mmCIF file with all atom_site columns, C-alpha atoms in Angstrom:
data_model
loop_
_atom_site.group_PDB
_atom_site.id
_atom_site.type_symbol
_atom_site.label_atom_id
_atom_site.label_alt_id
_atom_site.label_comp_id
_atom_site.label_asym_id
_atom_site.label_entity_id
_atom_site.label_seq_id
_atom_site.pdbx_PDB_ins_code
_atom_site.Cartn_x
_atom_site.Cartn_y
_atom_site.Cartn_z
_atom_site.occupancy
_atom_site.B_iso_or_equiv
_atom_site.pdbx_formal_charge
_atom_site.auth_seq_id
_atom_site.auth_comp_id
_atom_site.auth_asym_id
_atom_site.auth_atom_id
_atom_site.pdbx_PDB_model_num
ATOM 1   C CA . MET A 1 1   ? 72.743  76.948 146.737 1.00 53.00 ? 1   MET A CA 1
ATOM 2   C CA . ARG A 1 2   ? 69.189  78.192 146.126 1.00 60.00 ? 2   ARG A CA 1
ATOM 3   C CA . ALA A 1 3   ? 68.582  75.428 143.602 1.00 57.00 ? 3   ALA A CA 1
ATOM 4   C CA . LEU A 1 4   ? 69.755  72.859 146.152 1.00 54.00 ? 4   LEU A CA 1
ATOM 5   C CA . ARG A 1 5   ? 67.335  74.229 148.720 1.00 61.00 ? 5   ARG A CA 1
ATOM 6   C CA . ARG A 1 6   ? 64.455  74.002 146.218 1.00 62.00 ? 6   ARG A CA 1
ATOM 7   C CA . LEU A 1 7   ? 65.339  70.380 145.495 1.00 62.00 ? 7   LEU A CA 1
ATOM 8   C CA . ASP A 1 8   ? 65.531  69.353 149.157 1.00 75.00 ? 8   ASP A CA 1
ATOM 9   C CA . PRO A 1 9   ? 61.726  68.864 149.593 1.00 79.00 ? 9   PRO A CA 1
ATOM 10  C CA . LEU A 1 10  ? 61.512  66.984 146.292 1.00 74.00 ? 10  LEU A CA 1
ATOM 11  C CA . LEU A 1 11  ? 64.369  64.663 147.273 1.00 80.00 ? 11  LEU A CA 1
ATOM 12  C CA . ILE A 1 12  ? 62.762  63.975 150.633 1.00 83.00 ? 12  ILE A CA 1
ATOM 13  C CA . GLN A 1 13  ? 59.447  63.120 148.972 1.00 79.00 ? 13  GLN A CA 1
ATOM 14  C CA . ALA A 1 14  ? 61.216  60.867 146.444 1.00 75.00 ? 14  ALA A CA 1
ATOM 15  C CA . VAL A 1 15  ? 63.054  58.959 149.176 1.00 82.00 ? 15  VAL A CA 1
ATOM 16  C CA . ILE A 1 16  ? 59.865  58.503 151.219 1.00 82.00 ? 16  ILE A CA 1
ATOM 17  C CA . ALA A 1 17  ? 57.820  57.351 148.195 1.00 77.00 ? 17  ALA A CA 1
ATOM 18  C CA . ALA A 1 18  ? 60.518  54.963 147.014 1.00 78.00 ? 18  ALA A CA 1
ATOM 19  C CA . ALA A 1 19  ? 61.013  53.439 150.473 1.00 82.00 ? 19  ALA A CA 1
ATOM 20  C CA . LEU A 1 20  ? 57.290  52.936 151.105 1.00 81.00 ? 20  LEU A CA 1
ATOM 21  C CA . SER A 1 21  ? 56.611  51.529 147.649 1.00 81.00 ? 21  SER A CA 1
ATOM 22  C CA . PHE A 1 22  ? 59.610  49.208 147.952 1.00 81.00 ? 22  PHE A CA 1
ATOM 23  C CA . ALA A 1 23  ? 58.402  47.907 151.300 1.00 83.00 ? 23  ALA A CA 1
ATOM 24  C CA . HIS A 1 24  ? 54.794  47.484 150.118 1.00 82.00 ? 24  HIS A CA 1
ATOM 25  C CA . ILE A 1 25  ? 55.790  45.380 147.108 1.00 86.00 ? 25  ILE A CA 1
ATOM 26  C CA . HIS A 1 26  ? 57.978  43.274 149.407 1.00 82.00 ? 26  HIS A CA 1
ATOM 27  C CA . ASP A 1 27  ? 55.045  42.718 151.778 1.00 84.00 ? 27  ASP A CA 1
ATOM 28  C CA . ILE A 1 28  ? 52.731  41.670 148.921 1.00 84.00 ? 28  ILE A CA 1
ATOM 29  C CA . ALA A 1 29  ? 55.314  39.236 147.535 1.00 84.00 ? 29  ALA A CA 1
ATOM 30  C CA . GLU A 1 30  ? 55.947  37.778 150.979 1.00 85.00 ? 30  GLU A CA 1
ATOM 31  C CA . ALA A 1 31  ? 52.207  37.371 151.642 1.00 82.00 ? 31  ALA A CA 1
ATOM 32  C CA . ALA A 1 32  ? 51.853  35.560 148.282 1.00 83.00 ? 32  ALA A CA 1
ATOM 33  C CA . GLY A 1 33  ? 54.377  32.928 149.356 1.00 82.00 ? 33  GLY A CA 1
ATOM 34  C CA . GLN A 1 34  ? 57.603  34.474 148.028 1.00 83.00 ? 34  GLN A CA 1
ATOM 35  C CA . GLY A 1 35  ? 59.660  34.619 151.212 1.00 82.00 ? 35  GLY A CA 1
ATOM 36  C CA . GLY A 1 36  ? 63.280  35.419 151.946 1.00 87.00 ? 36  GLY A CA 1
ATOM 37  C CA . TRP A 1 37  ? 65.415  37.071 149.271 1.00 89.00 ? 37  TRP A CA 1
ATOM 38  C CA . LYS A 1 38  ? 62.709  36.461 146.650 1.00 83.00 ? 38  LYS A CA 1
ATOM 39  C CA . ALA A 1 39  ? 60.369  38.926 148.347 1.00 82.00 ? 39  ALA A CA 1
ATOM 40  C CA . TRP A 1 40  ? 63.060  41.642 148.140 1.00 86.00 ? 40  TRP A CA 1
ATOM 41  C CA . ALA A 1 41  ? 63.751  40.892 144.459 1.00 87.00 ? 41  ALA A CA 1
ATOM 42  C CA . TYR A 1 42  ? 60.185  41.794 143.439 1.00 86.00 ? 42  TYR A CA 1
ATOM 43  C CA . PRO A 1 43  ? 60.355  45.545 144.194 1.00 85.00 ? 43  PRO A CA 1
ATOM 44  C CA . VAL A 1 44  ? 63.731  45.730 142.435 1.00 86.00 ? 44  VAL A CA 1
ATOM 45  C CA . SER A 1 45  ? 62.191  44.104 139.346 1.00 86.00 ? 45  SER A CA 1
ATOM 46  C CA . VAL A 1 46  ? 59.235  46.499 139.318 1.00 87.00 ? 46  VAL A CA 1
ATOM 47  C CA . ASP A 1 47  ? 61.360  49.638 139.761 1.00 85.00 ? 47  ASP A CA 1
ATOM 48  C CA . VAL A 1 48  ? 63.935  48.584 137.133 1.00 86.00 ? 48  VAL A CA 1
ATOM 49  C CA . LEU A 1 49  ? 61.218  47.981 134.522 1.00 86.00 ? 49  LEU A CA 1
ATOM 50  C CA . LEU A 1 50  ? 59.633  51.327 135.399 1.00 85.00 ? 50  LEU A CA 1
ATOM 51  C CA . VAL A 1 51  ? 62.915  53.208 134.893 1.00 85.00 ? 51  VAL A CA 1
ATOM 52  C CA . MET A 1 52  ? 63.731  51.328 131.664 1.00 87.00 ? 52  MET A CA 1
ATOM 53  C CA . ALA A 1 53  ? 60.354  52.146 130.109 1.00 86.00 ? 53  ALA A CA 1
ATOM 54  C CA . TRP A 1 54  ? 60.484  55.834 131.136 1.00 86.00 ? 54  TRP A CA 1
ATOM 55  C CA . LYS A 1 55  ? 64.022  56.201 129.760 1.00 87.00 ? 55  LYS A CA 1
ATOM 56  C CA . ARG A 1 56  ? 62.955  54.664 126.448 1.00 85.00 ? 56  ARG A CA 1
ATOM 57  C CA . VAL A 1 57  ? 60.041  57.107 126.183 1.00 85.00 ? 57  VAL A CA 1
ATOM 58  C CA . ARG A 1 58  ? 62.281  60.102 126.935 1.00 85.00 ? 58  ARG A CA 1
ATOM 59  C CA . GLU A 1 59  ? 65.014  59.088 124.447 1.00 83.00 ? 59  GLU A CA 1
ATOM 60  C CA . ALA A 1 60  ? 62.710  58.198 121.529 1.00 80.00 ? 60  ALA A CA 1
ATOM 61  C CA . ASP A 1 61  ? 63.569  59.808 118.182 1.00 80.00 ? 61  ASP A CA 1
ATOM 62  C CA . GLU A 1 62  ? 61.151  62.027 116.288 1.00 80.00 ? 62  GLU A CA 1
ATOM 63  C CA . GLY A 1 63  ? 58.515  59.886 114.614 1.00 78.00 ? 63  GLY A CA 1
ATOM 64  C CA . GLU A 1 64  ? 59.448  56.762 116.587 1.00 79.00 ? 64  GLU A CA 1
ATOM 65  C CA . SER A 1 65  ? 56.524  54.912 118.148 1.00 82.00 ? 65  SER A CA 1
ATOM 66  C CA . VAL A 1 66  ? 56.537  54.878 121.969 1.00 83.00 ? 66  VAL A CA 1
ATOM 67  C CA . ALA A 1 67  ? 53.307  52.910 122.420 1.00 85.00 ? 67  ALA A CA 1
ATOM 68  C CA . ALA A 1 68  ? 55.081  49.789 123.713 1.00 84.00 ? 68  ALA A CA 1
ATOM 69  C CA . PRO A 1 69  ? 57.391  51.647 126.164 1.00 86.00 ? 69  PRO A CA 1
ATOM 70  C CA . ARG A 1 70  ? 54.389  53.572 127.510 1.00 88.00 ? 70  ARG A CA 1
ATOM 71  C CA . LEU A 1 71  ? 52.486  50.318 127.970 1.00 87.00 ? 71  LEU A CA 1
ATOM 72  C CA . TRP A 1 72  ? 55.296  48.781 130.068 1.00 86.00 ? 72  TRP A CA 1
ATOM 73  C CA . PHE A 1 73  ? 55.688  52.044 132.007 1.00 86.00 ? 73  PHE A CA 1
ATOM 74  C CA . TRP A 1 74  ? 52.016  52.120 132.999 1.00 90.00 ? 74  TRP A CA 1
ATOM 75  C CA . LEU A 1 75  ? 52.035  48.391 133.744 1.00 89.00 ? 75  LEU A CA 1
ATOM 76  C CA . SER A 1 76  ? 54.959  48.658 136.168 1.00 86.00 ? 76  SER A CA 1
ATOM 77  C CA . LEU A 1 77  ? 53.470  51.824 137.689 1.00 86.00 ? 77  LEU A CA 1
ATOM 78  C CA . ALA A 1 78  ? 50.152  50.022 138.181 1.00 88.00 ? 78  ALA A CA 1
ATOM 79  C CA . ALA A 1 79  ? 51.953  47.129 139.872 1.00 86.00 ? 79  ALA A CA 1
ATOM 80  C CA . SER A 1 80  ? 53.641  49.525 142.300 1.00 85.00 ? 80  SER A CA 1
ATOM 81  C CA . MET A 1 81  ? 50.456  51.477 143.060 1.00 85.00 ? 81  MET A CA 1
ATOM 82  C CA . SER A 1 82  ? 48.409  48.283 143.456 1.00 84.00 ? 82  SER A CA 1
ATOM 83  C CA . ALA A 1 83  ? 50.856  47.024 146.066 1.00 84.00 ? 83  ALA A CA 1
ATOM 84  C CA . ASN A 1 84  ? 50.554  50.317 147.964 1.00 82.00 ? 84  ASN A CA 1
ATOM 85  C CA . VAL A 1 85  ? 46.760  50.096 147.972 1.00 83.00 ? 85  VAL A CA 1
ATOM 86  C CA . ALA A 1 86  ? 46.646  46.386 148.801 1.00 82.00 ? 86  ALA A CA 1
ATOM 87  C CA . THR A 1 87  ? 48.740  46.814 151.935 1.00 79.00 ? 87  THR A CA 1
ATOM 88  C CA . ALA A 1 88  ? 46.340  49.473 153.246 1.00 78.00 ? 88  ALA A CA 1
ATOM 89  C CA . GLY A 1 89  ? 43.862  46.816 154.401 1.00 75.00 ? 89  GLY A CA 1
ATOM 90  C CA . VAL A 1 90  ? 42.135  46.216 151.072 1.00 76.00 ? 90  VAL A CA 1
ATOM 91  C CA . ILE A 1 91  ? 43.432  42.621 150.963 1.00 79.00 ? 91  ILE A CA 1
ATOM 92  C CA . ASP A 1 92  ? 43.802  40.254 153.876 1.00 76.00 ? 92  ASP A CA 1
ATOM 93  C CA . LEU A 1 93  ? 47.528  39.534 153.730 1.00 76.00 ? 93  LEU A CA 1
ATOM 94  C CA . GLU A 1 94  ? 47.111  36.640 156.146 1.00 80.00 ? 94  GLU A CA 1
ATOM 95  C CA . HIS A 1 95  ? 44.877  34.878 153.592 1.00 84.00 ? 95  HIS A CA 1
ATOM 96  C CA . PRO A 1 96  ? 45.688  36.411 150.168 1.00 81.00 ? 96  PRO A CA 1
ATOM 97  C CA . PRO A 1 97  ? 43.396  35.499 147.250 1.00 83.00 ? 97  PRO A CA 1
ATOM 98  C CA . THR A 1 98  ? 44.529  32.957 144.677 1.00 86.00 ? 98  THR A CA 1
ATOM 99  C CA . MET A 1 99  ? 44.584  35.557 141.895 1.00 85.00 ? 99  MET A CA 1
ATOM 100 C CA . LEU A 1 100 ? 47.121  37.612 143.837 1.00 82.00 ? 100 LEU A CA 1
ATOM 101 C CA . ARG A 1 101 ? 49.370  34.571 144.177 1.00 84.00 ? 101 ARG A CA 1
ATOM 102 C CA . VAL A 1 102 ? 49.101  33.937 140.430 1.00 86.00 ? 102 VAL A CA 1
ATOM 103 C CA . LEU A 1 103 ? 49.955  37.544 139.540 1.00 85.00 ? 103 LEU A CA 1
ATOM 104 C CA . VAL A 1 104 ? 52.956  37.623 141.890 1.00 85.00 ? 104 VAL A CA 1
ATOM 105 C CA . ALA A 1 105 ? 54.257  34.294 140.574 1.00 86.00 ? 105 ALA A CA 1
ATOM 106 C CA . ALA A 1 106 ? 53.879  35.425 136.935 1.00 85.00 ? 106 ALA A CA 1
ATOM 107 C CA . TRP A 1 107 ? 55.509  38.836 137.378 1.00 87.00 ? 107 TRP A CA 1
ATOM 108 C CA . PRO A 1 108 ? 59.217  37.805 136.954 1.00 85.00 ? 108 PRO A CA 1
ATOM 109 C CA . VAL A 1 109 ? 58.599  36.286 133.519 1.00 83.00 ? 109 VAL A CA 1
ATOM 110 C CA . LEU A 1 110 ? 56.434  39.238 132.470 1.00 85.00 ? 110 LEU A CA 1
ATOM 111 C CA . ALA A 1 111 ? 59.065  41.756 133.622 1.00 84.00 ? 111 ALA A CA 1
ATOM 112 C CA . PHE A 1 112 ? 61.856  39.890 131.829 1.00 88.00 ? 112 PHE A CA 1
ATOM 113 C CA . PHE A 1 113 ? 59.796  39.765 128.630 1.00 85.00 ? 113 PHE A CA 1
ATOM 114 C CA . GLY A 1 114 ? 59.039  43.504 128.815 1.00 83.00 ? 114 GLY A CA 1
ATOM 115 C CA . GLY A 1 115 ? 62.653  44.430 129.539 1.00 83.00 ? 115 GLY A CA 1
ATOM 116 C CA . SER A 1 116 ? 63.877  42.301 126.621 1.00 85.00 ? 116 SER A CA 1
ATOM 117 C CA . LEU A 1 117 ? 61.461  44.016 124.234 1.00 82.00 ? 117 LEU A CA 1
ATOM 118 C CA . LEU A 1 118 ? 62.524  47.464 125.427 1.00 82.00 ? 118 LEU A CA 1
ATOM 119 C CA . VAL A 1 119 ? 66.205  46.669 124.866 1.00 81.00 ? 119 VAL A CA 1
ATOM 120 C CA . HIS A 1 120 ? 66.110  44.731 121.595 1.00 81.00 ? 120 HIS A CA 1
ATOM 121 C CA . SER A 1 121 ? 63.251  46.433 119.733 1.00 74.00 ? 121 SER A CA 1
ATOM 122 C CA . ARG A 1 122 ? 65.113  49.714 119.256 1.00 66.00 ? 122 ARG A CA 1
ATOM 123 C CA . LYS A 1 123 ? 67.160  50.047 116.069 1.00 61.00 ? 123 LYS A CA 1
ATOM 124 C CA . SER A 1 124 ? 70.610  51.579 116.264 1.00 56.00 ? 124 SER A CA 1
ATOM 125 C CA . PRO A 1 125 ? 71.036  54.715 114.137 1.00 53.00 ? 125 PRO A CA 1
ATOM 126 C CA . THR A 1 126 ? 72.725  54.022 110.845 1.00 51.00 ? 126 THR A CA 1
ATOM 127 C CA . GLU A 1 127 ? 74.930  56.404 108.935 1.00 51.00 ? 127 GLU A CA 1
ATOM 128 C CA . PRO A 1 128 ? 75.717  56.100 105.199 1.00 51.00 ? 128 PRO A CA 1
ATOM 129 C CA . THR A 1 129 ? 79.195  54.768 104.633 1.00 51.00 ? 129 THR A CA 1
ATOM 130 C CA . GLN A 1 130 ? 81.377  54.733 101.570 1.00 56.00 ? 130 GLN A CA 1
ATOM 131 C CA . GLU A 1 131 ? 83.735  51.871 100.851 1.00 58.00 ? 131 GLU A CA 1
ATOM 132 C CA . PRO A 1 132 ? 87.216  52.920 99.745  1.00 57.00 ? 132 PRO A CA 1
ATOM 133 C CA . GLN A 1 133 ? 88.039  52.088 96.153  1.00 61.00 ? 133 GLN A CA 1
ATOM 134 C CA . GLU A 1 134 ? 91.176  50.101 95.475  1.00 57.00 ? 134 GLU A CA 1
ATOM 135 C CA . PRO A 1 135 ? 93.552  51.616 92.916  1.00 58.00 ? 135 PRO A CA 1
ATOM 136 C CA . ALA A 1 136 ? 93.759  49.783 89.601  1.00 59.00 ? 136 ALA A CA 1
ATOM 137 C CA . GLY A 1 137 ? 96.908  47.685 89.259  1.00 54.00 ? 137 GLY A CA 1
ATOM 138 C CA . ALA A 1 138 ? 99.549  48.376 86.605  1.00 49.00 ? 138 ALA A CA 1
ATOM 139 C CA . PRO A 1 139 ? 99.828  46.074 83.526  1.00 55.00 ? 139 PRO A CA 1
ATOM 140 C CA . ALA A 1 140 ? 102.025 43.000 84.064  1.00 57.00 ? 140 ALA A CA 1
ATOM 141 C CA . GLY A 1 141 ? 105.570 43.215 82.709  1.00 57.00 ? 141 GLY A CA 1
ATOM 142 C CA . GLU A 1 142 ? 105.783 47.027 82.646  1.00 61.00 ? 142 GLU A CA 1
ATOM 143 C CA . PRO A 1 143 ? 107.740 49.083 85.155  1.00 62.00 ? 143 PRO A CA 1
ATOM 144 C CA . VAL A 1 144 ? 105.612 50.652 87.816  1.00 62.00 ? 144 VAL A CA 1
ATOM 145 C CA . GLU A 1 145 ? 106.023 54.381 88.038  1.00 67.00 ? 145 GLU A CA 1
ATOM 146 C CA . GLU A 1 146 ? 106.050 55.926 91.427  1.00 71.00 ? 146 GLU A CA 1
ATOM 147 C CA . VAL A 1 147 ? 102.933 57.957 91.800  1.00 70.00 ? 147 VAL A CA 1
ATOM 148 C CA . VAL A 1 148 ? 102.830 60.752 94.340  1.00 68.00 ? 148 VAL A CA 1
ATOM 149 C CA . PRO A 1 149 ? 99.368  60.701 95.887  1.00 69.00 ? 149 PRO A CA 1
ATOM 150 C CA . GLU A 1 150 ? 97.444  63.938 95.764  1.00 69.00 ? 150 GLU A CA 1
ATOM 151 C CA . PRO A 1 151 ? 96.195  65.404 99.018  1.00 66.00 ? 151 PRO A CA 1
ATOM 152 C CA . ALA A 1 152 ? 92.873  63.864 99.859  1.00 64.00 ? 152 ALA A CA 1
ATOM 153 C CA . ARG A 1 153 ? 89.972  66.209 99.412  1.00 67.00 ? 153 ARG A CA 1
ATOM 154 C CA . ALA A 1 154 ? 87.382  66.340 102.083 1.00 64.00 ? 154 ALA A CA 1
ATOM 155 C CA . ALA A 1 155 ? 84.060  64.906 101.001 1.00 66.00 ? 155 ALA A CA 1
ATOM 156 C CA . PRO A 1 156 ? 81.408  67.595 100.527 1.00 71.00 ? 156 PRO A CA 1
ATOM 157 C CA . LYS A 1 157 ? 79.091  67.868 103.460 1.00 76.00 ? 157 LYS A CA 1
ATOM 158 C CA . PRO A 1 158 ? 75.455  67.029 102.682 1.00 76.00 ? 158 PRO A CA 1
ATOM 159 C CA . SER A 1 159 ? 72.891  69.798 102.771 1.00 78.00 ? 159 SER A CA 1
ATOM 160 C CA . LEU A 1 160 ? 70.646  68.707 105.650 1.00 81.00 ? 160 LEU A CA 1
ATOM 161 C CA . ALA A 1 161 ? 67.088  69.780 106.306 1.00 80.00 ? 161 ALA A CA 1
ATOM 162 C CA . THR A 1 162 ? 64.219  68.821 108.570 1.00 87.00 ? 162 THR A CA 1
ATOM 163 C CA . TYR A 1 163 ? 61.378  66.628 107.381 1.00 81.00 ? 163 TYR A CA 1
ATOM 164 C CA . LYS A 1 164 ? 59.138  69.670 106.923 1.00 82.00 ? 164 LYS A CA 1
ATOM 165 C CA . GLU A 1 165 ? 61.729  71.679 104.984 1.00 83.00 ? 165 GLU A CA 1
ATOM 166 C CA . ALA A 1 166 ? 62.363  68.753 102.646 1.00 79.00 ? 166 ALA A CA 1
ATOM 167 C CA . ALA A 1 167 ? 58.626  68.149 102.191 1.00 84.00 ? 167 ALA A CA 1
ATOM 168 C CA . ASP A 1 168 ? 57.973  71.830 101.355 1.00 83.00 ? 168 ASP A CA 1
ATOM 169 C CA . MET A 1 169 ? 60.804  71.843 98.810  1.00 81.00 ? 169 MET A CA 1
ATOM 170 C CA . VAL A 1 170 ? 59.553  68.827 96.838  1.00 80.00 ? 170 VAL A CA 1
ATOM 171 C CA . GLY A 1 171 ? 55.863  69.460 97.413  1.00 82.00 ? 171 GLY A CA 1
ATOM 172 C CA . VAL A 1 172 ? 54.931  66.328 99.352  1.00 86.00 ? 172 VAL A CA 1
ATOM 173 C CA . ALA A 1 173 ? 53.510  65.660 102.796 1.00 85.00 ? 173 ALA A CA 1
ATOM 174 C CA . VAL A 1 174 ? 55.761  65.608 105.858 1.00 83.00 ? 174 VAL A CA 1
ATOM 175 C CA . GLU A 1 175 ? 54.654  62.027 106.530 1.00 84.00 ? 175 GLU A CA 1
ATOM 176 C CA . THR A 1 176 ? 56.009  61.009 103.110 1.00 84.00 ? 176 THR A CA 1
ATOM 177 C CA . ILE A 1 177 ? 59.515  62.248 103.958 1.00 81.00 ? 177 ILE A CA 1
ATOM 178 C CA . ARG A 1 178 ? 59.356  60.761 107.467 1.00 82.00 ? 178 ARG A CA 1
ATOM 179 C CA . GLY A 1 179 ? 58.232  57.390 106.085 1.00 80.00 ? 179 GLY A CA 1
ATOM 180 C CA . ALA A 1 180 ? 60.994  57.420 103.448 1.00 80.00 ? 180 ALA A CA 1
ATOM 181 C CA . ALA A 1 181 ? 63.661  58.058 106.122 1.00 79.00 ? 181 ALA A CA 1
ATOM 182 C CA . ASN A 1 182 ? 62.417  55.407 108.537 1.00 82.00 ? 182 ASN A CA 1
ATOM 183 C CA . GLY A 1 183 ? 60.986  51.926 108.336 1.00 74.00 ? 183 GLY A CA 1
ATOM 184 C CA . ASP A 1 184 ? 62.548  48.601 107.505 1.00 76.00 ? 184 ASP A CA 1
ATOM 185 C CA . ARG A 1 185 ? 63.836  49.701 104.071 1.00 78.00 ? 185 ARG A CA 1
ATOM 186 C CA . PRO A 1 186 ? 64.363  53.483 104.169 1.00 80.00 ? 186 PRO A CA 1
ATOM 187 C CA . ARG A 1 187 ? 64.728  55.284 100.851 1.00 75.00 ? 187 ARG A CA 1
ATOM 188 C CA . LEU A 1 188 ? 66.354  58.356 102.398 1.00 78.00 ? 188 LEU A CA 1
ATOM 189 C CA . SER A 1 189 ? 69.455  58.465 104.586 1.00 81.00 ? 189 SER A CA 1
ATOM 190 C CA . LYS A 1 190 ? 68.636  59.694 108.077 1.00 81.00 ? 190 LYS A CA 1
ATOM 191 C CA . TYR A 1 191 ? 71.175  61.881 109.896 1.00 84.00 ? 191 TYR A CA 1
ATOM 192 C CA . HIS A 1 192 ? 71.031  62.360 113.671 1.00 80.00 ? 192 HIS A CA 1
ATOM 193 C CA . THR A 1 193 ? 71.932  65.882 114.800 1.00 83.00 ? 193 THR A CA 1
ATOM 194 C CA . PRO A 1 194 ? 71.655  67.629 118.187 1.00 81.00 ? 194 PRO A CA 1
ATOM 195 C CA . GLU A 1 195 ? 68.613  69.491 116.786 1.00 79.00 ? 195 GLU A CA 1
ATOM 196 C CA . GLY A 1 196 ? 66.861  66.288 115.691 1.00 82.00 ? 196 GLY A CA 1
ATOM 197 C CA . PRO A 1 197 ? 66.764  63.982 112.641 1.00 84.00 ? 197 PRO A CA 1
ATOM 198 C CA . ARG A 1 198 ? 67.681  65.435 109.238 1.00 84.00 ? 198 ARG A CA 1
ATOM 199 C CA . VAL A 1 199 ? 67.699  64.263 105.600 1.00 80.00 ? 199 VAL A CA 1
ATOM 200 C CA . ASP A 1 200 ? 69.927  65.166 102.617 1.00 81.00 ? 200 ASP A CA 1
ATOM 201 C CA . LEU A 1 201 ? 68.210  67.670 100.296 1.00 79.00 ? 201 LEU A CA 1
ATOM 202 C CA . ASP A 1 202 ? 70.143  66.502 97.219  1.00 83.00 ? 202 ASP A CA 1
ATOM 203 C CA . GLU A 1 203 ? 69.022  62.946 97.904  1.00 80.00 ? 203 GLU A CA 1
ATOM 204 C CA . VAL A 1 204 ? 65.416  64.137 98.308  1.00 80.00 ? 204 VAL A CA 1
ATOM 205 C CA . ARG A 1 205 ? 65.591  65.977 94.955  1.00 82.00 ? 205 ARG A CA 1
ATOM 206 C CA . ARG A 1 206 ? 67.065  62.958 93.221  1.00 82.00 ? 206 ARG A CA 1
ATOM 207 C CA . ILE A 1 207 ? 64.487  60.494 94.560  1.00 83.00 ? 207 ILE A CA 1
ATOM 208 C CA . TYR A 1 208 ? 61.507  62.754 93.889  1.00 80.00 ? 208 TYR A CA 1
ATOM 209 C CA . SER A 1 209 ? 62.667  63.603 90.308  1.00 69.00 ? 209 SER A CA 1
ATOM 210 C CA . LEU A 1 210 ? 63.484  67.276 90.839  1.00 55.00 ? 210 LEU A CA 1
ATOM 211 C CA . ARG A 1 211 ? 66.187  69.086 88.961  1.00 47.00 ? 211 ARG A CA 1
ATOM 212 C CA . PRO A 1 212 ? 69.262  70.000 91.012  1.00 48.00 ? 212 PRO A CA 1
ATOM 213 C CA . VAL A 1 213 ? 69.887  73.595 91.930  1.00 46.00 ? 213 VAL A CA 1
ATOM 214 C CA . GLY A 1 214 ? 71.298  75.617 89.001  1.00 42.00 ? 214 GLY A CA 1
ATOM 215 C CA . ALA A 1 215 ? 70.096  73.166 86.338  1.00 41.00 ? 215 ALA A CA 1
#
């Protein structure tokens, strides 16, 4: 109950800011010649791009570049703030400048391009998979003996470690391990855990020519 009371002022401020910003973008679009339903579509486009970019920044993996999502976040935020300022008497909405009309007309294509990049530029996490081996067939013409399959043994779990732990073990820089686990052609398998990305220590030893434990 106390937490709800603390959130009440924040929720009120959020509703007021969202409503005013929504209306200001609508007024700018309408003044630039985008009347009717088109004027209402502009604030939706700006807010959706803003939320998409912020979500991409928050959900980025360790070591993943967020320069592009930040750029689209600040661009959509600037569009919203510019509309708020413009409606405060800075621009004559009865006779808007030509540049404002050009920017408003170009925004839908720009927003679609930015949203497409945010969605399709992120790579889905990949996990190493093992293909099942087919049993060898019996020689032709000989009776096939019934073979009772042995209980399947669980595959040994890899020994995972952070980039820093793996780098300290093999004596290389952390950036070397991070670069080997990411990129277009990663040399190390990257495992996603609740604590962050991990790599297999045995795989690190093998790639960096270290003897296995106990050797």
